[in-house]
């Protein structure tokens, strides 16, 4: 490792090493970090018993290329307030650093990819050390710090400035191929965020291949056009020196223009082969310059890249720090597999060092087998630096709890037929009137705020912008007033951005020390468009409300491209999210207030049924106004408090059959509906009752909660080898063993499990084909959701008994 580096940033303004930086010491620490990262992966693959017949895996080459950049960050640049997303495949480097800083017990070093051990990729919720951003699905971890910075800007404006945090992402260069990165970079909501710095590990390799051509010009142009500051840390000290010699500028031009494939092919070569390959097509000046260099020196020279120079990396970080009006990106030219025998090999992505190669690496840095996991001696210079940095990086504890009481309902007005989407808008307006709740409410939408009924909220609370902006329109219906007091964060049309921002709003308690009540809205079909970011948000433990609206074929005239059918399954199956689909306004009011209350509590509540609720809520809503009378009647019959309990639990009995009918011992059926189709279910129930069928109607407000309660009972049985525990919710909702018809404006399978749960015949109707344009009546007819179809489904179910 070079100790005499000079700065090689092309645009670094201050190229000297600050006096208090001991580059040799940092390089010594980097060598140990590299060793530990390599050995963590090696141990997972070679020291543990493995009966699975599959390789454990891990990424030594991807780790090695970030060792310099990460050592420079943690051992010099970062403060306790900074937040960092680590490239997924460099997780061993992160854990090695945490270990040296005392943030990870040594017992974990041999647990990479083992149950309960270090996760393959950094995980906020599962790793034993403190991870700021989960990463794994490439691209998402890159954009997250940018949105976390946007959230900080919001939090600072509303709650007073926090100590400055820098939001940093360590990025694989091939991650830049993910479109979500550019959606984030180009959205106005992320403009001007000067505390963001991305460090691109520019090793010119992805998983399969050497990235074709030379892409830096394209990347630079994209970032600059989005208003970012770009730094290139390209060449190391040796090459910098060579460029200063006679023929140096020709050498530089030659290397700048060399396609990645050509350059990378040099790594596998030694001696005269490398010389020959390097000079293929080179101008005479270049030939002349390297003529007198011995082969091994030529190899060292041409592979001397700036991303492995401590001085250059620190200078780049400092330069970015001085930029006060825009985000920064550092292109650190690196070698994948730096310092390892697999350096630069095009097939090195998942290559593992052999045991002999690991032995050589160990002895190369002066360690023995006995002391191989040791941290630095506390009295040594690196040991002292570790202790000093650990003290600087120690953080204060943070809590997701918001000390406010959220009301259990807003008593939203329900005089006329009302849609759940409209009720949603009204509940938010009502909550925004409450002094204790309003300050924490924040909404966001990808250009669909008004069409998802956020206008009322926006009129009262304003749109967020870092500075006051003139409103040019004087629309009396919608006041789009932008300024630092605004509570709505508007995004361009990118559902990825929506879920990334929402995810970060729901983690503001941690990354900005301020819990928030975050709400996003999205057209329900486009939940799928942002799905990976949605999953990422809940996997990261974020707490928020998302309203998918309008949903289903009930959006009739909009046609198939806008009608969601599979989203109920997403809500039901996605861990960490509770999917909710009420039909009536008061039910929605209760459910939404309850969701905010749970988010504010900061806890993962465990329900009576054993269901764990982790704080993210997905409301699936529609624009269909429906008659609210049946709900009022149920409230009258059941009592408001008891009905509320049932609505929150996942369902209630909307209609009880006439006692006289029951006495006659007639055939009996239970109709189960969820969401917008309840009017058809009720009409069908009345028709069936007229035909002498004893008809029960259950309104399922959360199939997810009912399903989890059922599954929990089964799992307890499986895990204790005892009879399954019956779900009390299902027992209360379905006291009679009748056949069941389920009706849902969504894929029919979402509710079809109820038949199995009850052990009765079950006919499920729902939307199992793409929709099309038409009226609600037309569409319900087409998908068997009309009252007549529900009656026929009931007759079919009865015939199965
Ligand atoms: C969304 C997604 N797609 C594919 C992968 C599989 N994958 C993991 S790493 C990788 C290549 C990454 O290359 P780069 O970002 O340049 O990282 P390097 O290992 O070169 O540092 C791929 C395709 C993934 N993790 N996430
Ligand atoms: Mg790469």
mmCIF file of C-alpha atoms and ligand atoms in Angstrom, residues 59 61-63 65-66 87-89 121 136-140 171-176 178 201 203-208 211 336 348-349 532, ligand 1:
data_model
loop_
_atom_site.group_PDB
_atom_site.id
_atom_site.type_symbol
_atom_site.label_atom_id
_atom_site.label_comp_id
_atom_site.label_asym_id
_atom_site.label_seq_id
_atom_site.Cartn_x
_atom_site.Cartn_y
_atom_site.Cartn_z
ATOM 1 C CA UNK A 59 -18.041 -11.404 -2.064
ATOM 2 C CA UNK A 61 -13.613 -9.058 -4.612
ATOM 3 C CA UNK A 62 -16.511 -6.602 -4.224
ATOM 4 C CA UNK A 63 -15.475 -6.053 -0.637
ATOM 5 C CA UNK A 65 -12.571 -2.636 -3.919
ATOM 6 C CA UNK A 66 -14.214 -0.513 -1.215
ATOM 7 C CA UNK A 87 -22.974 -1.381 -1.138
ATOM 8 C CA UNK A 88 -24.641 -4.746 -0.467
ATOM 9 C CA UNK A 89 -21.654 -6.865 -1.430
ATOM 10 C CA UNK A 121 -26.183 -7.759 2.942
ATOM 11 C CA UNK A 136 -29.363 -5.793 -1.180
ATOM 12 C CA UNK A 137 -31.639 -5.001 -4.086
ATOM 13 C CA UNK A 138 -29.122 -2.894 -5.968
ATOM 14 C CA UNK A 139 -30.076 0.737 -6.515
ATOM 15 C CA UNK A 140 -32.501 1.092 -3.620
ATOM 16 C CA UNK A 171 -22.425 2.545 -4.698
ATOM 17 C CA UNK A 172 -21.407 -0.271 -7.021
ATOM 18 C CA UNK A 173 -20.816 1.192 -10.475
ATOM 19 C CA UNK A 174 -23.211 -1.287 -12.094
ATOM 20 C CA UNK A 175 -25.886 -0.126 -9.651
ATOM 21 C CA UNK A 176 -26.067 3.003 -11.793
ATOM 22 C CA UNK A 178 -30.894 0.716 -12.124
ATOM 23 C CA UNK A 201 -16.934 2.149 -6.501
ATOM 24 C CA UNK A 203 -14.291 -0.901 -10.638
ATOM 25 C CA UNK A 204 -15.761 -1.255 -14.157
ATOM 26 C CA UNK A 205 -17.048 -4.717 -13.381
ATOM 27 C CA UNK A 206 -20.526 -5.993 -12.639
ATOM 28 C CA UNK A 207 -21.542 -9.563 -11.864
ATOM 29 C CA UNK A 208 -21.206 -11.150 -15.285
ATOM 30 C CA UNK A 211 -18.853 -3.091 -18.172
ATOM 31 C CA UNK A 336 -12.350 -5.221 -7.926
ATOM 32 C CA UNK A 348 -14.084 -12.602 -9.726
ATOM 33 C CA UNK A 349 -17.533 -11.466 -8.565
ATOM 34 C CA UNK A 532 -39.515 -3.361 -4.717
HETATM 35 C C1 LIG B 1 -32.007 -5.507 -8.174
HETATM 36 C C2 LIG B 1 -30.889 -6.493 -8.219
HETATM 37 N N1 LIG B 1 -30.621 -7.122 -9.351
HETATM 38 C C3 LIG B 1 -29.614 -8.007 -9.425
HETATM 39 C C4 LIG B 1 -28.839 -8.259 -8.332
HETATM 40 C C5 LIG B 1 -27.730 -9.291 -8.451
HETATM 41 N N2 LIG B 1 -26.427 -8.601 -8.403
HETATM 42 C C6 LIG B 1 -25.767 -8.508 -7.289
HETATM 43 S S1 LIG B 1 -24.347 -7.686 -7.434
HETATM 44 C C7 LIG B 1 -24.561 -7.461 -9.060
HETATM 45 C C8 LIG B 1 -23.524 -6.723 -9.846
HETATM 46 C C9 LIG B 1 -23.108 -5.524 -9.095
HETATM 47 O O1 LIG B 1 -22.072 -4.860 -9.722
HETATM 48 P P1 LIG B 1 -21.520 -3.549 -9.069
HETATM 49 O O2 LIG B 1 -22.668 -2.754 -8.554
HETATM 50 O O3 LIG B 1 -20.644 -2.898 -10.025
HETATM 51 O O4 LIG B 1 -20.767 -4.056 -7.774
HETATM 52 P P2 LIG B 1 -19.294 -4.644 -7.652
HETATM 53 O O5 LIG B 1 -19.465 -6.033 -7.144
HETATM 54 O O6 LIG B 1 -18.636 -4.580 -8.980
HETATM 55 O O7 LIG B 1 -18.647 -3.781 -6.667
HETATM 56 C C10 LIG B 1 -25.746 -8.033 -9.463
HETATM 57 C C11 LIG B 1 -26.254 -8.031 -10.839
HETATM 58 C C12 LIG B 1 -29.173 -7.589 -7.136
HETATM 59 N N3 LIG B 1 -28.503 -7.771 -6.004
HETATM 60 N N4 LIG B 1 -30.169 -6.675 -7.121
#
